[in-house]
Coordinates of N, CA and C in Angstrom, one line a residue:
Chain A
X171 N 93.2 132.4 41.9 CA 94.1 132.0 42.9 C 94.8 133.2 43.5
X172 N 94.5 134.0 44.9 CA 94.8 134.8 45.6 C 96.2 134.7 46.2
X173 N 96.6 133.7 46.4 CA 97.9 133.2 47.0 C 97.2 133.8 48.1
X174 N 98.1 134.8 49.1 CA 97.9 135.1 50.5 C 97.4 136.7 50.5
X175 N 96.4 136.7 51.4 CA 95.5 137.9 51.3 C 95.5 138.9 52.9
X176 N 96.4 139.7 52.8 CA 96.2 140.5 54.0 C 95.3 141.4 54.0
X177 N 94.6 141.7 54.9 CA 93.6 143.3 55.5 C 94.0 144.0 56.9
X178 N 94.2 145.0 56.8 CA 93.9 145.8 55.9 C 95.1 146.4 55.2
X179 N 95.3 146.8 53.9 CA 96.7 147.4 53.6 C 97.5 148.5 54.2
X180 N 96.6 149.5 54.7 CA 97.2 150.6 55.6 C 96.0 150.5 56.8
X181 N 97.3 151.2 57.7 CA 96.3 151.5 58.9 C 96.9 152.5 60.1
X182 N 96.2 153.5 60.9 CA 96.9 154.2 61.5 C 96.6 154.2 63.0
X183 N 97.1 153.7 64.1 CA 96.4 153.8 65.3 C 96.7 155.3 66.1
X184 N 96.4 155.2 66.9 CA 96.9 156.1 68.4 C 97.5 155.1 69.0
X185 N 98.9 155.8 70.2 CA 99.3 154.6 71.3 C 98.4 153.7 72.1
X186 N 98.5 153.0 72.4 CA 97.7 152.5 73.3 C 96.6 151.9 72.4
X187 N 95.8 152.0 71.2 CA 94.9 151.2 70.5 C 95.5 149.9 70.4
X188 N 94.6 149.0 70.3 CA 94.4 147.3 70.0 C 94.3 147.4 68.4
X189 N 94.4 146.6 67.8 CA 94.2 145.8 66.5 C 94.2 144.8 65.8
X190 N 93.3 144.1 64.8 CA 94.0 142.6 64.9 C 94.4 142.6 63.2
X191 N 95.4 142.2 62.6 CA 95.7 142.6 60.8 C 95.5 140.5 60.7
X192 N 94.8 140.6 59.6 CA 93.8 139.8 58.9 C 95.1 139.0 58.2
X193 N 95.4 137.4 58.2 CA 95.8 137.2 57.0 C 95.2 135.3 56.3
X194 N 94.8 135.4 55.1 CA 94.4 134.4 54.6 C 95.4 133.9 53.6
X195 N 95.5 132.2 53.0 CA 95.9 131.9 52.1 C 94.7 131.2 51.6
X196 N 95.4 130.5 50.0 CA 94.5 129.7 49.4 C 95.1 128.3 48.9
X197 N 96.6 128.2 49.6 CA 97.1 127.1 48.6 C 97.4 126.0 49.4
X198 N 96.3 126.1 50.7 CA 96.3 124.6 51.7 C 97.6 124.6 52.4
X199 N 98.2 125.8 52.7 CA 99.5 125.3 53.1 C 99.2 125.1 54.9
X200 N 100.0 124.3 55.0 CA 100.1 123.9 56.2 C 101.0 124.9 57.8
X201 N 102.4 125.8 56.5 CA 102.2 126.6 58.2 C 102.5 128.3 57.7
X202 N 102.4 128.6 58.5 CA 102.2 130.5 58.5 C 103.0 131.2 59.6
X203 N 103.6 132.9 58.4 CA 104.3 133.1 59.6 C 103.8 134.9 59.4
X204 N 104.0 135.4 60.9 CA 104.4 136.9 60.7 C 105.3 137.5 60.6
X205 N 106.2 138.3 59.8 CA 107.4 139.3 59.7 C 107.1 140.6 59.8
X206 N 108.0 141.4 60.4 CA 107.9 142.8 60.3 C 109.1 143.4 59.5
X207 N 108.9 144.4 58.3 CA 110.0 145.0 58.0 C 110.3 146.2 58.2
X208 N 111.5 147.1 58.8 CA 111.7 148.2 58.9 C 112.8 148.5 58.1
X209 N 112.9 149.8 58.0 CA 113.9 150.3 57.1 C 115.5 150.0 57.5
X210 N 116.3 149.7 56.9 CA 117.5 148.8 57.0 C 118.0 147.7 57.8
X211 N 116.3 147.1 57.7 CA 116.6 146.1 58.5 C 116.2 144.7 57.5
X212 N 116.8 143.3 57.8 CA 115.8 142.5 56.9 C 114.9 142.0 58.1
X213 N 113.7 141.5 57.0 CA 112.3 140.9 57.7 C 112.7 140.2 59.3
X214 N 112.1 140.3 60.3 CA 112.4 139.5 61.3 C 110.7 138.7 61.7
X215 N 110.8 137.6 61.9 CA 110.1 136.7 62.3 C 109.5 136.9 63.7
X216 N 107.7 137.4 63.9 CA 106.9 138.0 65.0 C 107.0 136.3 65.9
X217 N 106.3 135.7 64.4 CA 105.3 134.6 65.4 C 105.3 133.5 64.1
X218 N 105.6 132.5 64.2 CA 104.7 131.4 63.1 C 103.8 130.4 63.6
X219 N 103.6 129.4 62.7 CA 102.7 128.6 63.2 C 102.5 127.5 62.3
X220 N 103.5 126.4 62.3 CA 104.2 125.3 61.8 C 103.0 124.5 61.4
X221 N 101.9 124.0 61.8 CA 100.9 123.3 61.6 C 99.3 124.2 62.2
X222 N 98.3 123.7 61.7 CA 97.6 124.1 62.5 C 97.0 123.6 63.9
X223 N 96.4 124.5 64.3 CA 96.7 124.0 66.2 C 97.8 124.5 66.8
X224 N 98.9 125.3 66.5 CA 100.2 125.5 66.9 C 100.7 126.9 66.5
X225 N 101.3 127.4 67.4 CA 102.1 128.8 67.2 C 103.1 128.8 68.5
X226 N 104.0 129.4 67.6 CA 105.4 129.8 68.5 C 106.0 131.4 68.2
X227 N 106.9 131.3 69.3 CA 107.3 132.9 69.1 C 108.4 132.8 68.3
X228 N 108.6 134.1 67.4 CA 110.2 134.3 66.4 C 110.8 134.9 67.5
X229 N 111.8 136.0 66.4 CA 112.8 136.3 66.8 C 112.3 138.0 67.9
X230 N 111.1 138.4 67.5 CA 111.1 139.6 68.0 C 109.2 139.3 68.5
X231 N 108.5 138.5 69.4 CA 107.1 138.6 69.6 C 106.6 139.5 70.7
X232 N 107.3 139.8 71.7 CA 107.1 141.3 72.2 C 106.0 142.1 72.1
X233 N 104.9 142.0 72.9 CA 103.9 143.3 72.0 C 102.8 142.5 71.7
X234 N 103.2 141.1 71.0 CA 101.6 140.4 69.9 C 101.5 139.3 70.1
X235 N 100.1 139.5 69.9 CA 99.8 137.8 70.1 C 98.7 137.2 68.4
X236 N 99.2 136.5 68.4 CA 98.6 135.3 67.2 C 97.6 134.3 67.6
X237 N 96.4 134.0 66.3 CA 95.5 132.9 67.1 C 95.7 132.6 65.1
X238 N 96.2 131.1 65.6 CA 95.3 130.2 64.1 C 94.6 129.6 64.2
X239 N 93.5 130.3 63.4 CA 92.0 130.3 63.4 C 91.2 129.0 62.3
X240 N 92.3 128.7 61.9 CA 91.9 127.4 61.2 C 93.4 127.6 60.2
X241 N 93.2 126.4 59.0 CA 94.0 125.8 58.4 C 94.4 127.5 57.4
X242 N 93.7 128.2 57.3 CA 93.7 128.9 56.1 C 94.1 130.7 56.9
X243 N 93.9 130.3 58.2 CA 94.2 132.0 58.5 C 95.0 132.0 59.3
X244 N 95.2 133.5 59.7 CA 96.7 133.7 60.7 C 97.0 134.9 61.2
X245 N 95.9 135.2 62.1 CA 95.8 136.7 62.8 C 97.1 137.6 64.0
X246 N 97.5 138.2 63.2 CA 98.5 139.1 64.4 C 97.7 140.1 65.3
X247 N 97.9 140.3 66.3 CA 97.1 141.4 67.4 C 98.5 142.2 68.1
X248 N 97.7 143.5 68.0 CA 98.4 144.5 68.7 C 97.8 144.8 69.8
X249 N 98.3 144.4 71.3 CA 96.7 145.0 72.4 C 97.0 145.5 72.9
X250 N 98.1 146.8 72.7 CA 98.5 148.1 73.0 C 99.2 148.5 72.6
X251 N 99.2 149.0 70.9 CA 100.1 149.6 70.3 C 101.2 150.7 70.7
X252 N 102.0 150.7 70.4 CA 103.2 151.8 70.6 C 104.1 151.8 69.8
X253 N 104.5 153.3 69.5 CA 105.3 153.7 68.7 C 106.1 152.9 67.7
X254 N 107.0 151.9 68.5 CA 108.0 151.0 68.0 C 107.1 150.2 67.0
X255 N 106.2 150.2 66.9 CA 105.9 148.6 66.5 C 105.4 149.3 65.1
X256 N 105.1 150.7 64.8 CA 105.0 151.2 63.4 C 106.0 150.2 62.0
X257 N 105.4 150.0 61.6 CA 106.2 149.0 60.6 C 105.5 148.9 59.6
X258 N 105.9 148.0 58.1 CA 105.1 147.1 57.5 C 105.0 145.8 57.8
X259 N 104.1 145.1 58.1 CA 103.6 143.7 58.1 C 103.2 142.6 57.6
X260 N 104.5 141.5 57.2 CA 103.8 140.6 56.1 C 103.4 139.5 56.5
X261 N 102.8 138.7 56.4 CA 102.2 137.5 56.6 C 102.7 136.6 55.4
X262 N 103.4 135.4 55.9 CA 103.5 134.6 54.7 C 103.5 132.7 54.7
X263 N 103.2 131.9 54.1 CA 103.1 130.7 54.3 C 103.7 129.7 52.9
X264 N 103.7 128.3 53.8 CA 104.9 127.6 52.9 C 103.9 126.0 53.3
X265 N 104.4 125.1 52.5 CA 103.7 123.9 52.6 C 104.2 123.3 54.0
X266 N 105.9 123.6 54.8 CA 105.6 122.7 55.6 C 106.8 123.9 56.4
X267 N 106.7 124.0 57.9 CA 107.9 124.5 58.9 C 109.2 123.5 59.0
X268 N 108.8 122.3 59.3 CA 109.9 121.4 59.6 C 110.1 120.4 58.1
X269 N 111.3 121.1 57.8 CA 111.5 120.2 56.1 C 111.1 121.3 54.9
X270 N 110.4 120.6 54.6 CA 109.6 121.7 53.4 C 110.4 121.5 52.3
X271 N 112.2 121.4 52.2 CA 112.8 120.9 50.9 C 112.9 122.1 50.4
X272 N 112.8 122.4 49.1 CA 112.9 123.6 48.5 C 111.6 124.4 48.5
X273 N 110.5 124.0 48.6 CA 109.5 124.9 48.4 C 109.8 126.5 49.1
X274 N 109.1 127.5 48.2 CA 109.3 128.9 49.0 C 108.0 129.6 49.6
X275 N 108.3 130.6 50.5 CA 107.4 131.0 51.3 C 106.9 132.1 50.2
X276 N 105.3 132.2 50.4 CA 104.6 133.1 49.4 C 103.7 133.7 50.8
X277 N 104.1 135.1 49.9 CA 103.9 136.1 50.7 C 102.8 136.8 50.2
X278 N 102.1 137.6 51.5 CA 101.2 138.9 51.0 C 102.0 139.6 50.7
X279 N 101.0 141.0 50.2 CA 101.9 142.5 49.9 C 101.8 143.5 51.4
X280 N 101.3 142.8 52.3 CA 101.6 143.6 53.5 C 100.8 144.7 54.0
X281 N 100.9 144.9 55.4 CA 99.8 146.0 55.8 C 100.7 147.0 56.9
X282 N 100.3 148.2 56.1 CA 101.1 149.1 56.4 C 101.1 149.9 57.9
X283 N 101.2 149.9 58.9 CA 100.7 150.2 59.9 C 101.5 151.5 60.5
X284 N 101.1 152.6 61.1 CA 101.6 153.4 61.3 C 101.2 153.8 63.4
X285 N 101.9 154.3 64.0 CA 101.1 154.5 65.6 C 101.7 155.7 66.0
X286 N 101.3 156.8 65.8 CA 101.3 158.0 66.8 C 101.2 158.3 67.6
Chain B
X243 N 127.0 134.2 65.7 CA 125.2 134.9 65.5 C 125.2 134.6 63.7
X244 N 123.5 134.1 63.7 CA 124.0 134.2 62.0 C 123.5 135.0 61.8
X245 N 124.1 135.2 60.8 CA 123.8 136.5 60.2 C 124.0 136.6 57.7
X246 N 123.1 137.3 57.3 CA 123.3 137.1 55.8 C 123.8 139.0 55.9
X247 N 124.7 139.0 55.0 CA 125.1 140.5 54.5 C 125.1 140.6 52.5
X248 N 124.8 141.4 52.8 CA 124.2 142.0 51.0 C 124.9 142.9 50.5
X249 N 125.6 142.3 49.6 CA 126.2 144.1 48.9 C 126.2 144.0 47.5
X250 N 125.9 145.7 47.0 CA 125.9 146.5 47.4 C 124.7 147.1 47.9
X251 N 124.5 148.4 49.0 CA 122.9 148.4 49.4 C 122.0 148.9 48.2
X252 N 122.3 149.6 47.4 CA 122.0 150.5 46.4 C 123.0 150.5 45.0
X253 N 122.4 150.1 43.9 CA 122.9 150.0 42.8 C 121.8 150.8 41.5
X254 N 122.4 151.8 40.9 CA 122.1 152.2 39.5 C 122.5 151.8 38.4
X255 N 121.5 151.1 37.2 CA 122.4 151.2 36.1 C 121.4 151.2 35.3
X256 N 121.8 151.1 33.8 CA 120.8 151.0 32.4 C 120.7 150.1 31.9
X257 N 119.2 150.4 31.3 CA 118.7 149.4 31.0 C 119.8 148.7 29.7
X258 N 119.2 147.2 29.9 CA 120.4 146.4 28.9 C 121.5 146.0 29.5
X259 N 121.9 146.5 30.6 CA 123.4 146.3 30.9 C 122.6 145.5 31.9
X260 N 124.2 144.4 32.1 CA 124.3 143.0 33.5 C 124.6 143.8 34.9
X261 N 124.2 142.9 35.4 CA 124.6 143.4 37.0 C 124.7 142.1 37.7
X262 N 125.4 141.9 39.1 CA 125.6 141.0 39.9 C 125.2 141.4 41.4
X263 N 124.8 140.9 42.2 CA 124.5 141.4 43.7 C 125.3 140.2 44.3
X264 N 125.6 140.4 45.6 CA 126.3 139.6 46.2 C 125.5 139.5 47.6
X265 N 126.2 138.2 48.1 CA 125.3 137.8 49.8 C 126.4 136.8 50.2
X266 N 126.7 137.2 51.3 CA 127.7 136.3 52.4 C 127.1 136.2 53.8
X267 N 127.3 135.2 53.5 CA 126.2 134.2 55.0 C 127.0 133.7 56.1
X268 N 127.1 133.6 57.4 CA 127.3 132.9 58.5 C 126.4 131.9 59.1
X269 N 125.5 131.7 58.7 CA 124.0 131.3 58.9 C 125.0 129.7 59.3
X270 N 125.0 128.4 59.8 CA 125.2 127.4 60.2 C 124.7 126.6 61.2
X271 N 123.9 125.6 61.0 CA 123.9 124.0 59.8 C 123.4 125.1 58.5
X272 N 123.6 125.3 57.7 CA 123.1 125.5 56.5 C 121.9 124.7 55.6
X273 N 121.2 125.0 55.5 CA 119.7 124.1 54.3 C 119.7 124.5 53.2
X274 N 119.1 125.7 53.0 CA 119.4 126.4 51.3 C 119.2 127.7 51.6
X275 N 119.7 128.2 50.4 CA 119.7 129.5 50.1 C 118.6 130.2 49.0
X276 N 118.2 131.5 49.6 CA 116.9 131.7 48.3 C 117.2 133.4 48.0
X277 N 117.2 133.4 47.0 CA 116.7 135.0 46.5 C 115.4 135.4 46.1
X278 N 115.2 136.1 46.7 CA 113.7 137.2 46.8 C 113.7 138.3 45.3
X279 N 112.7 138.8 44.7 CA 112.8 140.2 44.4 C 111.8 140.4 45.5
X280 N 111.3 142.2 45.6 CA 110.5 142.4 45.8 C 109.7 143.7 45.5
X281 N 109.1 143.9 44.5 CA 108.6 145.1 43.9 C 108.2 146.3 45.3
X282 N 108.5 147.7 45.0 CA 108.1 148.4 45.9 C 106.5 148.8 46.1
X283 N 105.9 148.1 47.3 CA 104.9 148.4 48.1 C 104.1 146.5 47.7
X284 N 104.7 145.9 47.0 CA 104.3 144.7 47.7 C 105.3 143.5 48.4
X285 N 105.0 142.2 48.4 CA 105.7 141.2 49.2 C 107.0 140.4 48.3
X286 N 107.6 139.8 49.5 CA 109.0 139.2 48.5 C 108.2 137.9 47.3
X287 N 109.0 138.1 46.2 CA 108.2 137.1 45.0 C 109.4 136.0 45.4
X288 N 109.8 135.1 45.4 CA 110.8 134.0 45.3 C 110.9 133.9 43.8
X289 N 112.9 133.9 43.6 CA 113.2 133.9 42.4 C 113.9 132.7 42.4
X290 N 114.8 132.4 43.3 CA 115.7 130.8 42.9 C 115.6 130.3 44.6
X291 N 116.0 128.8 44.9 CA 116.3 128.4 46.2 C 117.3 127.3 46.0
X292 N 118.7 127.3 46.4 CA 119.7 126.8 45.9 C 119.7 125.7 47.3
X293 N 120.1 124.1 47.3 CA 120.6 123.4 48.1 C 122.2 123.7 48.3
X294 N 122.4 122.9 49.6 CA 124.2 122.5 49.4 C 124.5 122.5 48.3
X295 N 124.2 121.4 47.8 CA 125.0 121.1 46.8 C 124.5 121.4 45.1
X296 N 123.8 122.5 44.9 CA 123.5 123.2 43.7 C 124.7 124.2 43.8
X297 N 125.2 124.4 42.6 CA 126.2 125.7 42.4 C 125.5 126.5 41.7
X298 N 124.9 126.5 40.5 CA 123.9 127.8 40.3 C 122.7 127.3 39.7
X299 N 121.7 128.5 39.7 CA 120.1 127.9 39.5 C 119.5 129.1 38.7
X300 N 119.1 128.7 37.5 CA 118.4 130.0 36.6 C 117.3 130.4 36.7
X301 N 116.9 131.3 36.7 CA 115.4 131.2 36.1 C 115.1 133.0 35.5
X302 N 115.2 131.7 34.0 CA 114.8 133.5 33.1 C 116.4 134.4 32.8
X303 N 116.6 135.7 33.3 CA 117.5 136.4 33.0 C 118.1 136.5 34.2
X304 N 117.7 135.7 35.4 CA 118.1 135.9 36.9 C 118.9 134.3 36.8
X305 N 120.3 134.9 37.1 CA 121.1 133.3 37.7 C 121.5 133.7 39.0
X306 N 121.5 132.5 40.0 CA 122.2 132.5 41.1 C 122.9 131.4 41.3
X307 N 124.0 131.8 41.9 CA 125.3 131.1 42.4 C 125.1 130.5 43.5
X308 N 126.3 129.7 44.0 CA 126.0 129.4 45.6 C 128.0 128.8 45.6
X309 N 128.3 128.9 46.5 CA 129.7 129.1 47.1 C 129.6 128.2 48.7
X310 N 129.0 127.0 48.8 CA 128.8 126.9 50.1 C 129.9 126.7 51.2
X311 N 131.1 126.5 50.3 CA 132.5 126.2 51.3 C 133.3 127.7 51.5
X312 N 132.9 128.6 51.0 CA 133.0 130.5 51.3 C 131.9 131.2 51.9
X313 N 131.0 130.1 51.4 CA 129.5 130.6 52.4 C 128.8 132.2 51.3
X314 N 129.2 132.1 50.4 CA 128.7 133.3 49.7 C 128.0 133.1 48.3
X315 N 127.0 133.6 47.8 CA 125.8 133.4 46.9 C 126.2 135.1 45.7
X316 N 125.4 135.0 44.8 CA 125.7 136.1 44.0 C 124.2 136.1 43.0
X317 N 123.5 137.2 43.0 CA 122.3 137.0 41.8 C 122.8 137.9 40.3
X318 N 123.0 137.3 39.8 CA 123.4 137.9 38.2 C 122.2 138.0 37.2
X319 N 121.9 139.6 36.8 CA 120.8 139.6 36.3 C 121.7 140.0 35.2
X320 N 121.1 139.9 33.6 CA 121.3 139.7 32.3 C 120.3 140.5 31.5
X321 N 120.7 141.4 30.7 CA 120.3 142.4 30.1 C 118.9 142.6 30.5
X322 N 119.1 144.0 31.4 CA 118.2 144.2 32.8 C 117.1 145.1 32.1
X323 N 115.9 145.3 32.7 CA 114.9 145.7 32.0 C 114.1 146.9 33.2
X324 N 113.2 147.6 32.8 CA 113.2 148.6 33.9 C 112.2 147.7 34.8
X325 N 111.6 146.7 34.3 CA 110.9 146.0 35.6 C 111.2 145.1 36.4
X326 N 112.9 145.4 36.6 CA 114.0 144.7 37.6 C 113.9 145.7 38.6
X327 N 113.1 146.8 38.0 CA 113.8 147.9 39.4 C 113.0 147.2 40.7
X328 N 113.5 146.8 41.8 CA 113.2 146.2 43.0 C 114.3 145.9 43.7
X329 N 114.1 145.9 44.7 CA 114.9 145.1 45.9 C 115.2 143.5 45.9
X330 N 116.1 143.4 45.8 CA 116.8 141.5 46.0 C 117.3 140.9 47.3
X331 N 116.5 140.5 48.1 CA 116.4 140.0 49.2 C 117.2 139.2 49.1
X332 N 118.3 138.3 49.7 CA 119.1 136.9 50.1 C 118.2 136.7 51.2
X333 N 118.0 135.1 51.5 CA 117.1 134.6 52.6 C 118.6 133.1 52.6
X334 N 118.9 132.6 53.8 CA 119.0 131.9 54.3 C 118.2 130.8 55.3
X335 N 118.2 129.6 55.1 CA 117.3 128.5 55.9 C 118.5 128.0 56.5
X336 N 118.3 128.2 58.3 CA 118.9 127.0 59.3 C 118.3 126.0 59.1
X337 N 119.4 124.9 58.9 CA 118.6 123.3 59.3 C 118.3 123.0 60.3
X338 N 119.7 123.8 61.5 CA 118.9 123.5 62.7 C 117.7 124.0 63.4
X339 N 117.0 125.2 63.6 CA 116.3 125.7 63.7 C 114.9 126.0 62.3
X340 N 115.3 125.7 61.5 CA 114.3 125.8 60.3 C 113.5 126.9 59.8
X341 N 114.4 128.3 60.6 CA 113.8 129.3 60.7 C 114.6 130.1 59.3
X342 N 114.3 131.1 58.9 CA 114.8 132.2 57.3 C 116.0 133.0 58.0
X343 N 116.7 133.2 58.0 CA 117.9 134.6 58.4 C 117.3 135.6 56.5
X344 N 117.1 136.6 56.7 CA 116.8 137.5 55.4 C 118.0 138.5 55.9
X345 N 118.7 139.3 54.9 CA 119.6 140.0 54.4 C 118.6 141.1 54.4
X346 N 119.4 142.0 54.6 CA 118.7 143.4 54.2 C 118.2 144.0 52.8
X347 N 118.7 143.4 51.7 CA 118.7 143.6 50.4 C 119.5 144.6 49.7
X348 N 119.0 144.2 48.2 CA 120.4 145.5 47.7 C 118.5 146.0 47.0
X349 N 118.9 147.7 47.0 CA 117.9 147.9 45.8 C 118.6 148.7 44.5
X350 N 117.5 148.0 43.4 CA 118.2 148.1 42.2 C 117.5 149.1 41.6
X351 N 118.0 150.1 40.6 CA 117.4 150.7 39.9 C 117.5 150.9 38.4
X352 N 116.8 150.7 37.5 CA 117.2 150.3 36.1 C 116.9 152.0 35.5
X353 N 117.4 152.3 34.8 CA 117.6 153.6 34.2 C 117.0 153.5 32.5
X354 N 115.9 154.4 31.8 CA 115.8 153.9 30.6 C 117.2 154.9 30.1

């Protein structure tokens, strides 16, 4: 049981490169989100995606765009990287967006992205 | 604006000895409250998620508190071991919006 599987763990662009960072789960959950973390900051919310068939923007989407690709995946794209957007990147998913009760969001370990 | 705050950002101590982290929230409608670890170079693990109306929630040597009418939370770890050393994330859930407010974290470091 993989819980949630991002690719790639590191990565280094030039400005201006595209990219798309990979994220799978395995525990049927129904919605998925992206976070970015930077140093003294907490996680802020790119993009989620409450069911499948659906995505909305967080607190910071600027820059990316998301496709859910089915029940199980949840791709972030960069389609012209710059500077700012150097971060780490987690992808993470929970059984439901609206409700959910106590259950918690289980996360990947993140893909490290770097842009020069 | 809501907002979670964490203190302290940075804490040392040895192994064996307790420690407490603290989190004060503005976050409102309020849902629950959750504490994170999160080992350095991977993702947050979920350690407790408190409702309204839970006052504290164990698991293992990790207690958390919840204070909802002060709006403030506290993780009490109990004879600490060097594989505490990580970061402790507070995460808040709007009810209205349904979205996470995350705190910046405190990071801990256990000393043999």
């Amino acid at each position: 049981n993989a819980g949630v599987t991002q690719t790639p763990k590191f990565q280094v662009l030039k400005t201006g490169q595209s990219m798309t960072l990979q994220c799978a789960q395995d525990m049927n959950h129904n919605s998925m989100y992206w976070y970015r973390q930077d140093p003294g900051m907490g996680l802020r919310l790119i993009y989620y995606s409450a069911s499948e068939g659906t995505t909305d923007k967080g607190e910071v989407p600027n820059g990316y765009n998301v496709s859910r690709l089915n029940k199980r995946e949840f791709s972030l794209r960069l389609e012209s990287a710059a500077p700012s957007q150097t971060s780490v990147y987690f992808c993470a998913s929970s059984e439901a967006f609206w409700g959910g009760g106590n259950q918690p969001q289980h996360f990947g370990d993140g893909t490290r992205l770097s842009i020069l | 604006k809501n907002q979670v705050e964490q203190s302290p950002q940075s804490l040392i101590i040895l192994e064996g000895k307790n420690c407490t982290l603290q989190c004060n929230y503005t976050v409102s409608p309020f849902s629950n409250l959750r504490w994170y670890k999160q080992d350095t170079g991977r993702g947050p693990v979920s350690l407790t998620i408190m409702t309204f109306s839970e006052n504290t929630k164990s698991n293992g040597r990790y207690t958390a508190t919840l204070d909802a009418d002060t709006k403030q939370s506290s993780l009490h770890i109990t004879a600490s071991q060097l594989s505490d050393s990580a970061s402790y994330i507070c995460v808040v859930r709007d009810s209205g919006t349904y979205k996470y407010i995350f705190g910046t974290g405190t990071r801990l470091k256990v000393l043999a």
